[in-house]
Each structure stands twice: as C-alpha cells, then as structure tokens.
mmCIF file of C-alpha atoms in Angstrom:
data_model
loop_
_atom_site.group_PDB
_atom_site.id
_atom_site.type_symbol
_atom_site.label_atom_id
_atom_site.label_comp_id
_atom_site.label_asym_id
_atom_site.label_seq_id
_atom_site.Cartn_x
_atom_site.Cartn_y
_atom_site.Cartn_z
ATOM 1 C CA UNK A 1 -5.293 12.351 13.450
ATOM 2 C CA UNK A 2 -6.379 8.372 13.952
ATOM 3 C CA UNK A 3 -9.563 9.554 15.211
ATOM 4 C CA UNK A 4 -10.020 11.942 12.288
ATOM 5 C CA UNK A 5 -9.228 9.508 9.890
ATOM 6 C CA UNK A 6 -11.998 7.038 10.842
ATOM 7 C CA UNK A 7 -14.474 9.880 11.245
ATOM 8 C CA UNK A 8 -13.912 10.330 7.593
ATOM 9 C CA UNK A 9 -13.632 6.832 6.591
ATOM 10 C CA UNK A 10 -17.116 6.378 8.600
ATOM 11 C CA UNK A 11 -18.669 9.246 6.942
ATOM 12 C CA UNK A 12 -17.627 8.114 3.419
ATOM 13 C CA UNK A 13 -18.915 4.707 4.203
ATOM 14 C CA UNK A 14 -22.597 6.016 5.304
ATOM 15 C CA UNK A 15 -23.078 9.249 2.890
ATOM 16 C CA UNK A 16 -24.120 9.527 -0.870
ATOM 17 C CA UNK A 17 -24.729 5.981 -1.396
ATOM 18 C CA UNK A 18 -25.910 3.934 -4.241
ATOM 19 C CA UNK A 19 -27.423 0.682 -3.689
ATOM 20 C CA UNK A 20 -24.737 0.635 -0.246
ATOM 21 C CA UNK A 21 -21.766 1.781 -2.740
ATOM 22 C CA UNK A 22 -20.479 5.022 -1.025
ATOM 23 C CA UNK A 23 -19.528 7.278 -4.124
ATOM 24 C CA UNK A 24 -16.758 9.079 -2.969
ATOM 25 C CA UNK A 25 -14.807 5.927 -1.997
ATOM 26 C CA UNK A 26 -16.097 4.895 -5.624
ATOM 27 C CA UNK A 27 -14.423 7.952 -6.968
ATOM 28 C CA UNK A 28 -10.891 6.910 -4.841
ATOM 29 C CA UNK A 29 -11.626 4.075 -6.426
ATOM 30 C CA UNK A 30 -12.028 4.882 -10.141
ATOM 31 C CA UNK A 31 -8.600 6.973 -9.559
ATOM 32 C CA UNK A 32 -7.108 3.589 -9.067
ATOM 33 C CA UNK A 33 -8.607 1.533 -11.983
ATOM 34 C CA UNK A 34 -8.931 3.706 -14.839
ATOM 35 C CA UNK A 35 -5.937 4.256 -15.785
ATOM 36 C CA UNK A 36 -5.111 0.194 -15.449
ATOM 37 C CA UNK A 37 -7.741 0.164 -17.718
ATOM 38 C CA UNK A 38 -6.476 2.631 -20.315
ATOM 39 C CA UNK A 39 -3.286 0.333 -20.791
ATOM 40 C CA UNK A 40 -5.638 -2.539 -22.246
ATOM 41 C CA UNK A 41 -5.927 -2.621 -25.789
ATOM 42 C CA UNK A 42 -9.343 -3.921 -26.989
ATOM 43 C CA UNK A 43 -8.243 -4.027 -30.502
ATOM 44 C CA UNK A 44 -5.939 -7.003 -29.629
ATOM 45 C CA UNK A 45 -9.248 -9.573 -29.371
ATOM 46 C CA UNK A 46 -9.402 -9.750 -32.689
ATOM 47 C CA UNK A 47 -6.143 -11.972 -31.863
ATOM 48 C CA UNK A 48 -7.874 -14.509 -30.268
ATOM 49 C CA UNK A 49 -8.011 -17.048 -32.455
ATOM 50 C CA UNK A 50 -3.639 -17.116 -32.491
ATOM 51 C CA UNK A 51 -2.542 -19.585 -30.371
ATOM 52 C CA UNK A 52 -5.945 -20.395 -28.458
ATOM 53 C CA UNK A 53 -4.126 -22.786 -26.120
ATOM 54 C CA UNK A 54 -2.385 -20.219 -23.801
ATOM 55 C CA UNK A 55 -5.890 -18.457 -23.472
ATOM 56 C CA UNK A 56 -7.652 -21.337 -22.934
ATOM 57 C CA UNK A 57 -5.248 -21.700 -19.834
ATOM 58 C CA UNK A 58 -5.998 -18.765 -18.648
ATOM 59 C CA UNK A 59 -9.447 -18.697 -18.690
ATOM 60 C CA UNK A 60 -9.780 -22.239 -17.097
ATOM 61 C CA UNK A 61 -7.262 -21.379 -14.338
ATOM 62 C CA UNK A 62 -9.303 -17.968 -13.748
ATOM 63 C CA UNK A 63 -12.506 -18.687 -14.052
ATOM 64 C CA UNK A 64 -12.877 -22.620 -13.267
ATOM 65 C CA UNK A 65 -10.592 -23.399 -10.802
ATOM 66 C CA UNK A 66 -8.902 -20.293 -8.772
ATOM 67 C CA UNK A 67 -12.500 -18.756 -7.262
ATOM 68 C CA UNK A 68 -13.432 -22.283 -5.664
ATOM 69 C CA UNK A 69 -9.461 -23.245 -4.693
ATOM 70 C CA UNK A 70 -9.582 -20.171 -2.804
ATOM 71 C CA UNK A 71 -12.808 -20.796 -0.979
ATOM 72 C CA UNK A 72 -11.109 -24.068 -0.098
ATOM 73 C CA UNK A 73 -7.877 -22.990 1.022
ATOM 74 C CA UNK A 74 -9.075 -20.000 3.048
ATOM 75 C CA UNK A 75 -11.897 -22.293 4.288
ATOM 76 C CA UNK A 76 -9.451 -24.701 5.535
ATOM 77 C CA UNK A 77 -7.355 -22.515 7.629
ATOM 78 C CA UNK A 78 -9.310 -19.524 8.648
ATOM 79 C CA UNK A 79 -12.401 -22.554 10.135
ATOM 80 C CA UNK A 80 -10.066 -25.339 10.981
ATOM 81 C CA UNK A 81 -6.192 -24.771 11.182
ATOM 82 C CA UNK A 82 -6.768 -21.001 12.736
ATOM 83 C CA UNK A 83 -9.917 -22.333 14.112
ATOM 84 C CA UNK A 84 -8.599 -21.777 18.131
ATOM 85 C CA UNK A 85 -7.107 -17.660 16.685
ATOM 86 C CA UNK A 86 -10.122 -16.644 14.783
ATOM 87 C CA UNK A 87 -13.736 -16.761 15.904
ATOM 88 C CA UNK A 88 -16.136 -17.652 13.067
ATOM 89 C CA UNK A 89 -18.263 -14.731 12.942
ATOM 90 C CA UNK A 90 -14.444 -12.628 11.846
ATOM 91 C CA UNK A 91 -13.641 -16.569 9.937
ATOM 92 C CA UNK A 92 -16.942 -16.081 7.745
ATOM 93 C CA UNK A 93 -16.245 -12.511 6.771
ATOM 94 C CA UNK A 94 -12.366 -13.222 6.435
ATOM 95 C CA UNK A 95 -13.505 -15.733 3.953
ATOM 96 C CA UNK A 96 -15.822 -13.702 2.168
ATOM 97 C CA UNK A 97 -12.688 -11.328 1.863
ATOM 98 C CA UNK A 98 -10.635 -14.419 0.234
ATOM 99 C CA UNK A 99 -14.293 -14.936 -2.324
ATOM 100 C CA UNK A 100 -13.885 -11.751 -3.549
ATOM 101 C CA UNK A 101 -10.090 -11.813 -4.259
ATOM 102 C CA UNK A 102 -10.453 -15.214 -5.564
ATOM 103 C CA UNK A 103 -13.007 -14.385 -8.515
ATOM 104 C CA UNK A 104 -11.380 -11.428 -9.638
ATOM 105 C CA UNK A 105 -8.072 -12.443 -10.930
ATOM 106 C CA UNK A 106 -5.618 -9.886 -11.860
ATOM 107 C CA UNK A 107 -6.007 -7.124 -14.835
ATOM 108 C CA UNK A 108 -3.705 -4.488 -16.190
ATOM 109 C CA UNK A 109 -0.800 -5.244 -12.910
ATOM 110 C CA UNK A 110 0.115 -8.561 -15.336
ATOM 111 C CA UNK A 111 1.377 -6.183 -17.855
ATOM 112 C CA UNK A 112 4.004 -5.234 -15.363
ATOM 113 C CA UNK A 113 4.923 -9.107 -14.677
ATOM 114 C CA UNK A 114 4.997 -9.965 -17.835
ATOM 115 C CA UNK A 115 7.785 -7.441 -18.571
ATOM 116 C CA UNK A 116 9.721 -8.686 -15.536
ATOM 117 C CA UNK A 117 9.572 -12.346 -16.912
ATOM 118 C CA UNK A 118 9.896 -11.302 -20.363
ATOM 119 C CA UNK A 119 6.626 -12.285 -21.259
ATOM 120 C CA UNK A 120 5.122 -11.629 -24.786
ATOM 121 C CA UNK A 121 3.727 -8.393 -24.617
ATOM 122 C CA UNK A 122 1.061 -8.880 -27.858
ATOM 123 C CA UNK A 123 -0.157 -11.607 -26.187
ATOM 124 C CA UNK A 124 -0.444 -10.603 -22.811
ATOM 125 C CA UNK A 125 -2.687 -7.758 -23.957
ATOM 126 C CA UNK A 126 -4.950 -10.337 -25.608
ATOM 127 C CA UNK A 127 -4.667 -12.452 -22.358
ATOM 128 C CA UNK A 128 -5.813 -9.320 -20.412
ATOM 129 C CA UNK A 129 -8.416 -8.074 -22.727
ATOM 130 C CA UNK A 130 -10.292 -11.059 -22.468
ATOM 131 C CA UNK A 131 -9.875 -11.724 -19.092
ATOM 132 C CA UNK A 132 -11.287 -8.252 -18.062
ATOM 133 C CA UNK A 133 -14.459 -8.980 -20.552
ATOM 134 C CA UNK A 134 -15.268 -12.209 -18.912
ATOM 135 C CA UNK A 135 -15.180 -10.577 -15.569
ATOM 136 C CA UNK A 136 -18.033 -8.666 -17.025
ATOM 137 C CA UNK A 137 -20.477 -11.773 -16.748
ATOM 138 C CA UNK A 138 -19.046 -14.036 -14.313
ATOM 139 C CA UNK A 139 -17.510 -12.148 -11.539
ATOM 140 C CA UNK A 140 -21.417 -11.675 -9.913
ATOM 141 C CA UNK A 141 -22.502 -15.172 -10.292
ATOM 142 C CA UNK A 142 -19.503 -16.912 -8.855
ATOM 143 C CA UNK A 143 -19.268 -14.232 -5.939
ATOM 144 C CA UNK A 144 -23.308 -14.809 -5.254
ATOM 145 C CA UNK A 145 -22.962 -18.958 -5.255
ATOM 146 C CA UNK A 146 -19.559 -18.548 -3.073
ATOM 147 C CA UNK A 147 -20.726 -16.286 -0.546
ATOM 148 C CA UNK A 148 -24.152 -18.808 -0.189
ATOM 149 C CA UNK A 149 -22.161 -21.104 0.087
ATOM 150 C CA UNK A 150 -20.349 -19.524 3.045
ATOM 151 C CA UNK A 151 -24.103 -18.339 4.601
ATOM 152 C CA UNK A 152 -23.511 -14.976 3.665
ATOM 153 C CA UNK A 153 -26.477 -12.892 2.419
ATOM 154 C CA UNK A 154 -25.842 -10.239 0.095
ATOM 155 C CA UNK A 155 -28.083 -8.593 -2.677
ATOM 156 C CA UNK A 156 -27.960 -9.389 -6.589
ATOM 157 C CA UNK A 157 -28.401 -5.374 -6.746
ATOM 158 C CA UNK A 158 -25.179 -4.457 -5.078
ATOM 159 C CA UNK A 159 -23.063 -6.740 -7.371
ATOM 160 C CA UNK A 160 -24.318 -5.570 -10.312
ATOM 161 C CA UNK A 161 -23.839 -2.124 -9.674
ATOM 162 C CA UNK A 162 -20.259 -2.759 -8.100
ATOM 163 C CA UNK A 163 -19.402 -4.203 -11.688
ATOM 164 C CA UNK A 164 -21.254 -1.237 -13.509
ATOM 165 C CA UNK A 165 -19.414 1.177 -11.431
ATOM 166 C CA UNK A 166 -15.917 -0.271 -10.897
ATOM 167 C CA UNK A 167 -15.649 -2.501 -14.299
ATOM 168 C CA UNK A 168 -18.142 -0.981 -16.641
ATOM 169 C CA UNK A 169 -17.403 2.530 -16.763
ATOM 170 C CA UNK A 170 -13.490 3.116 -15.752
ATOM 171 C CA UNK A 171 -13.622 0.136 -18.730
ATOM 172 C CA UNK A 172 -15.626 2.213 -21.110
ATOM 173 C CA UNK A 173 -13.680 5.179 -19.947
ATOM 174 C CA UNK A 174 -10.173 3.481 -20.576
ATOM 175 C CA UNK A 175 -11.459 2.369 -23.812
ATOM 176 C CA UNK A 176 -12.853 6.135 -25.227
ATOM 177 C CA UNK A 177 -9.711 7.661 -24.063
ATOM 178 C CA UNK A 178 -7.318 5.695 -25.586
ATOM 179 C CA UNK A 179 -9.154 5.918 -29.202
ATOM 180 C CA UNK A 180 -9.326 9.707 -28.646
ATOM 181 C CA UNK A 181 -5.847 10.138 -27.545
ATOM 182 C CA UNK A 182 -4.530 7.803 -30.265
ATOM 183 C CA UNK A 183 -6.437 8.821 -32.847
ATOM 184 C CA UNK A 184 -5.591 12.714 -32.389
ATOM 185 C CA UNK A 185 -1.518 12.139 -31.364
ATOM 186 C CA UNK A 186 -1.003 8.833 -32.134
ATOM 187 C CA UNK A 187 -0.451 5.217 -30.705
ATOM 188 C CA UNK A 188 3.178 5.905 -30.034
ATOM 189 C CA UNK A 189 2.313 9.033 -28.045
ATOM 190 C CA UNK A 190 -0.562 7.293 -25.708
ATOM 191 C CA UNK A 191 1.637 4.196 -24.378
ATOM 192 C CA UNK A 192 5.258 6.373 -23.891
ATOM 193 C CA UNK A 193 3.743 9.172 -22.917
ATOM 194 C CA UNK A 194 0.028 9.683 -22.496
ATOM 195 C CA UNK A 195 -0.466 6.870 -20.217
ATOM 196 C CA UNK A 196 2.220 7.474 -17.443
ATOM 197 C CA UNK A 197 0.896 11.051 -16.897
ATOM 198 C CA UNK A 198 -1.881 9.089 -14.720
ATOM 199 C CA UNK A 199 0.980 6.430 -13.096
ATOM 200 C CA UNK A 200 1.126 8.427 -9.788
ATOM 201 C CA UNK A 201 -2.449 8.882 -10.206
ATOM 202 C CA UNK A 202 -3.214 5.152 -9.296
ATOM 203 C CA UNK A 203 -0.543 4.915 -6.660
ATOM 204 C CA UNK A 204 -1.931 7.626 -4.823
ATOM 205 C CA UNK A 205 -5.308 6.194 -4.980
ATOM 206 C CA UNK A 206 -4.575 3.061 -3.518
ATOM 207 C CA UNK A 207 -2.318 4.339 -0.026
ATOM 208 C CA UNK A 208 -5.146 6.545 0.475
ATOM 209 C CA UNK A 209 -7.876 3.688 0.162
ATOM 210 C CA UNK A 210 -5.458 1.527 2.178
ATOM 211 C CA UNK A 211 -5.382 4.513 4.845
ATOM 212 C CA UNK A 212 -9.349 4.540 4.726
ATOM 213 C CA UNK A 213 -9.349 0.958 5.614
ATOM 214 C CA UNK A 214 -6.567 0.576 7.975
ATOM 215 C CA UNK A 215 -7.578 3.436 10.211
ATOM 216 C CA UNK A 216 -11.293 2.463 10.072
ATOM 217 C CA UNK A 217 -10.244 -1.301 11.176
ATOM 218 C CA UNK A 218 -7.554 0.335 13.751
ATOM 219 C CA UNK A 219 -9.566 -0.994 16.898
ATOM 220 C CA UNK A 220 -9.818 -4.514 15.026
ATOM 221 C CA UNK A 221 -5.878 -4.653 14.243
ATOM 222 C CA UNK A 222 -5.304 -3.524 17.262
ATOM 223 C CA UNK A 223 -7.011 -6.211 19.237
ATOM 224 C CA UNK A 224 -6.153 -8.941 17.018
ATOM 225 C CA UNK A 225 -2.777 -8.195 15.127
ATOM 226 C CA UNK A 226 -2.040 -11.649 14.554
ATOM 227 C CA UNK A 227 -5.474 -11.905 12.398
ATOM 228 C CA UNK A 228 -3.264 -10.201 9.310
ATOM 229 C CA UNK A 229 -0.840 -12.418 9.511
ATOM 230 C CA UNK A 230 -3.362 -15.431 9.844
ATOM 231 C CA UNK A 231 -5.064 -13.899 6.899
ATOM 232 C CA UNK A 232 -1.970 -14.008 4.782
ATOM 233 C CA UNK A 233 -1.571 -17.537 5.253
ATOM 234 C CA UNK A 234 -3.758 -18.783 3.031
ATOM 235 C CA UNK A 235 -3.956 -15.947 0.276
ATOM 236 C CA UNK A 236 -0.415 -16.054 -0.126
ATOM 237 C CA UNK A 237 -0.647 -20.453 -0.440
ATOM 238 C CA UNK A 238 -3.192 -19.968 -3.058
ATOM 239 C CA UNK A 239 -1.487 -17.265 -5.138
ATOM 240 C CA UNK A 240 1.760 -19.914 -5.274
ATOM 241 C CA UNK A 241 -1.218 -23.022 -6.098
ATOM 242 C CA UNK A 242 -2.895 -20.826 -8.921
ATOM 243 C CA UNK A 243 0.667 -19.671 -10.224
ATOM 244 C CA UNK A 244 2.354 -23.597 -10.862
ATOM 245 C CA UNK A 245 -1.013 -25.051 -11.974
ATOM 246 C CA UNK A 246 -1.302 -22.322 -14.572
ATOM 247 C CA UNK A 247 2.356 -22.851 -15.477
ATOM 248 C CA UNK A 248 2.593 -26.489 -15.406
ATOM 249 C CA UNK A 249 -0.804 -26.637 -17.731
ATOM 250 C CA UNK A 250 1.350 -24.186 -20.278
ATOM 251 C CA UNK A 251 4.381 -26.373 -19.887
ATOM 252 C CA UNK A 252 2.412 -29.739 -20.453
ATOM 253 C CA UNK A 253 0.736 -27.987 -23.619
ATOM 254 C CA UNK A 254 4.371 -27.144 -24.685
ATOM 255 C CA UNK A 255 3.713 -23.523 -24.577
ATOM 256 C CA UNK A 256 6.796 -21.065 -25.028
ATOM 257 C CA UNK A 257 8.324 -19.189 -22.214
ATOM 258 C CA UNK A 258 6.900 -15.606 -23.296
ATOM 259 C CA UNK A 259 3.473 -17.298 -23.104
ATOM 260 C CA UNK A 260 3.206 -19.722 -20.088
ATOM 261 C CA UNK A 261 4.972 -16.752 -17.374
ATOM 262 C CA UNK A 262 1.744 -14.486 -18.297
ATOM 263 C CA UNK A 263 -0.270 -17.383 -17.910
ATOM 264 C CA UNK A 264 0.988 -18.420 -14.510
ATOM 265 C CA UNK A 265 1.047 -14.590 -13.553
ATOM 266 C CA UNK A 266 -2.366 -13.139 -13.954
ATOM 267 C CA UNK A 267 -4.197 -16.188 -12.389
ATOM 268 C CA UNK A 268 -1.711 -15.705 -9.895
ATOM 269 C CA UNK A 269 -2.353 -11.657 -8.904
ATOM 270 C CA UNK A 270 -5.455 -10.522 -8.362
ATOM 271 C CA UNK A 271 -7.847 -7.284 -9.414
ATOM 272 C CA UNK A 272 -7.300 -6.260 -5.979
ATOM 273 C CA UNK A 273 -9.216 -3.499 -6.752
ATOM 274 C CA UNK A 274 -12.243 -4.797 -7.629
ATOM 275 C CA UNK A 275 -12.252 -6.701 -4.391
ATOM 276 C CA UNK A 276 -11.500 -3.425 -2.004
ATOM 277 C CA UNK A 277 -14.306 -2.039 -3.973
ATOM 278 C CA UNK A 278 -17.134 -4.569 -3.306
ATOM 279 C CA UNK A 279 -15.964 -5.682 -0.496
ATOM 280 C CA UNK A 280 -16.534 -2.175 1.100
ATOM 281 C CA UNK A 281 -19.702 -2.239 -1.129
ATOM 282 C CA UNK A 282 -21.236 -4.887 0.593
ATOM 283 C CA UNK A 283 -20.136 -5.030 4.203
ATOM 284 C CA UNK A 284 -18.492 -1.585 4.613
ATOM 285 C CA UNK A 285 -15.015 0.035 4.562
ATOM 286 C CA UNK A 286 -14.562 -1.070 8.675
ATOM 287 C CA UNK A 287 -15.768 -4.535 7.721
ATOM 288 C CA UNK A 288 -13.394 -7.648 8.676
ATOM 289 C CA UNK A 289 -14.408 -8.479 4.587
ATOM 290 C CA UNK A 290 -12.337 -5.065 3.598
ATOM 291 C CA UNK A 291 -9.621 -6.155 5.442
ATOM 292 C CA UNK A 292 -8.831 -9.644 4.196
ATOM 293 C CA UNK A 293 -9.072 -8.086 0.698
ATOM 294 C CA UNK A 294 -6.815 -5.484 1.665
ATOM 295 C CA UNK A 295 -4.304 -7.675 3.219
ATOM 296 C CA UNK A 296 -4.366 -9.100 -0.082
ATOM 297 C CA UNK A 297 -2.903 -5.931 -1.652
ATOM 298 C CA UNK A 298 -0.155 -6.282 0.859
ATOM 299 C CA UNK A 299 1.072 -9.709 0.690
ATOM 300 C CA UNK A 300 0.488 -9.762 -3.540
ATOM 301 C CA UNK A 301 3.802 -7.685 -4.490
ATOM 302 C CA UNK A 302 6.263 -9.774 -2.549
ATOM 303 C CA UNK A 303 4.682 -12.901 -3.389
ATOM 304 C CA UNK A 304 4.487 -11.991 -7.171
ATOM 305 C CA UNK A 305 7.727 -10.671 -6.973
ATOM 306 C CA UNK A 306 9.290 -14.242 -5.861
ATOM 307 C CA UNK A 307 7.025 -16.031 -8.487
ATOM 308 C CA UNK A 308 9.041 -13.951 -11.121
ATOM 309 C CA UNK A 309 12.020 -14.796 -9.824
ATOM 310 C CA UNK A 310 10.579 -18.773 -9.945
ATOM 311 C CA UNK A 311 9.630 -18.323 -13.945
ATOM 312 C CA UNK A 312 12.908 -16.700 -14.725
ATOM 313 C CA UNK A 313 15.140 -19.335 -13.108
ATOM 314 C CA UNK A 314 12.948 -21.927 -14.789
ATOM 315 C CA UNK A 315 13.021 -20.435 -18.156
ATOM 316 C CA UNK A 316 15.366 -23.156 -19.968
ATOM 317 C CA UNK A 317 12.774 -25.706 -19.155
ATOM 318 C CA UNK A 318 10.275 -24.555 -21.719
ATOM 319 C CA UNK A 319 13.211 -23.928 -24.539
#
C-alpha cells in the first residue's frame, strides 16, 4: 500500500504539469479551497470604511510583521537552536516551508474561530474579504524577497501561476457561485444550506493531500522523526507571537471583544492551503518544503484551539 501510495504521489508530482504545478494535485487542491472561498462575501468591502482601526490591525499584523517574524523565528531555531538535529540543506528548505506559511495568513478557517470566540461575524467577513484580496498582490513578492533571502532560487513564473491557480480562480469560482446560487434561491438558502453540501468536500481533500505528502516523505520521517517535532517548535511559537501582538494592538486601540478575537485569530492561522500548494509547486510534493508546511496543518488546530480558549477567558478585559 506505502509503496503504492508514493508511486502515485511521485507520478502526480512529475505528470501534466504547468510551469512545475502538477494539475491533478491542483485539482485535490481546488477541492480544498473553493468552497472556503464560497463562504466569503465580497459584497461586505463596501464596509470598509466602518471601523477602519480593527482592519488596519489586521493588515499590519498580516502583511508587515507576521511573514518576516516567521523567517526569524524559524531561522533561529531550525539554523541555531536545532542547529546539532537538523542539517542545513533540510534547515533551508524547512525554512522555506515556515516562508510560505508565514505570508499566507489564514482565510475562510477564521470564520470558524470567530464563532468559537464570539467574534462579530459582519466584520469578520470584511476582515477576510480583504485579507484574501491583498494576498492577490503581495503573497509573490514577499515569498520571492524571503526565499532570497534564505538563498533559495525559485522562478517569478511559478508564483504567479500558483496564485492564478490556487487564489485566482477557486476565488473567482467562490465568488460566481455564490451570486448564482443566491440570486436564484436566495441568501438564506446559500449560507444554511448551499454551502455545507461541499463541508465534507474540503475535509476530504485535505487527509488525502496530507496522505500524498506523508507517504511521499515516509523515508524522510522515518529517518528523522524528531524533524516534525523540531519543525513544530517554532511554527507553533510564532502562531502564539502573531496571536497577542494582534490582540494587544486591538486592546491598546480599545477595540471591542467581537473585533480584537478575529483580529488576533486570522494573523494567527494560516492559508495552509495555499502553502501545501506552492510549496509542492516549487520544490515537489516529497520535498522537506511540503513537509514543514504540512506540519503546519497539524500543529494549527490545537494551537488555535488553546488561543480561543486564551480570548474567551480574557474577554472582560476589553468590556
């Protein structure tokens, strides 16, 4: 079965290729993000100018700090505290792993810890929408001056069409559906019942891209299996950094509750699935790279899931 499973994870990774994207791990991947991306209404940025100051937190947490505090924290321990575990050819693409993770904070998964912690739900659409535009126009430039900065080649042509195919169109494709499905049932009808036709649709997506990855880096888990762990380290520090400086900046700009949680959350998470997607884009679904992104998927949910519990207890300091 194992060696099945990386005969098709190796032919996937090396047939029907576009600019080094394998499509059919594109497609697994679409399965995954469209329907994240029908849940975003693009209507709501006409909101924008409603309270400015819980966006503007956002964005600067996203997009201005969390990308290069991740190179830095993942630099740190995967090249200097892990530096006698981890040899640096695995430490550079490790870190490229963290890059990608880093500059593509989290999309439609905040809607889902927002509603844990209560959060405003209007505004957390607004929050998203915009967050998922910008990645439109700064997710390749960040990625390109990171990765230089780590020595790591890779071409402007693969980025771009990792965004067209993974951002543009399951974004365009979100957005057509839900003004079809709306427009010919209704808005009530798309979000109770339209949308959560497609819920197991993205669940089984993502076990079978993280059985893709897993069995194609078997032989490298299997030699180092302290390397996820090691890994983990300092994704999980930087998800609890991104979280309180997002929080505390909504707290210090006396923010409300409903409004600073979001804030804190979707710096926090990340578009995991952006990252599995390039990353196997650019350095291939058994590439050290795919793995660091996808330990990312695995230590997210429990970390998240404390950082909930965090904004919940703490919600009488913002009353």
């Amino acid at each position: 079965m194992k060696v099945f499973i990386t005969g098709v994870a190796g032919f996937m990774g090396s047939h029907f290729q576009i600019s080094g994207i394998s499509i059919p791990v594109a497609v697994l991947i679409w399965v995954m993000i469209y329907p994240m991306m029908m849940k975003v209404d693009f209507q709501s940025v006409k909101q924008i100018g409603k309270n400015p100051k819980g966006l503007l937190v956002t964005w600067v947490t996203n997009w201005l700090i969390k990308p290069f505090t991740m190179y830095g924290i993942a630099y740190l321990f995967l090249f200097v505290v892990f530096k006698a575990f981890i040899s640096p050819g695995l430490a550079t693409e490790y870190l490229a792993g963290a890059v990608l993770l880093g500059a593509a904070p989290c999309t439609a998964m905040v809607f889902v810890w927002s509603a844990l912690t209560k959060g405003n739900p209007a505004y957390t659409v607004v929050q998203v929408a915009t967050n998922d535009l910008i990645i439109l126009v700064a997710f390749v430039p960040i990625v390109k001056f990171l990765l230089g900065v780590s020595n790591v080649v890779v071409p402007y042509s693969t980025l771009f069409v990792s965004i067209f195919l993974f951002v543009v169109i399951p974004l365009v494709g979100g957005i057509l559906t839900r003004i079809m499905v709306t427009k010919q049932r209704g808005a009530d009808y798309f979000e109770r019942t339209f949308i959560h036709k497609y819920d197991n649709a993205t669940t089984i997506g993502l076990l079978l891209t993280l059985v893709i990855i897993f069995s194609a880096q078997a032989e490298v888990i299997l030699s180092n299996p302290l390397h996820i762990v090691l890994i983990a380290v300092p994704l999980s520090i930087q998800t609890f950094l991104i979280f309180f400086i997002a929080y505390g900046a909504s707290k210090l700009l006396k923010l409300p509750h409903d409004i600073a949680a979001p804030a804190g959350m979707i710096g926090a998470s990340n578009f995991f699935e952006l990252a599995v997607a390039v990353a196997i884009a650019l350095f291939g679904t058994t590439s050290p790279a795919a793995l660091a992104t996808t330990v990312g998927v695995l230590t997210e949910v429990p970390v998240m899931l404390m950082l909930v519990r965090i904004a919940n207890k703490t919600k009488a300091r913002f009353e």
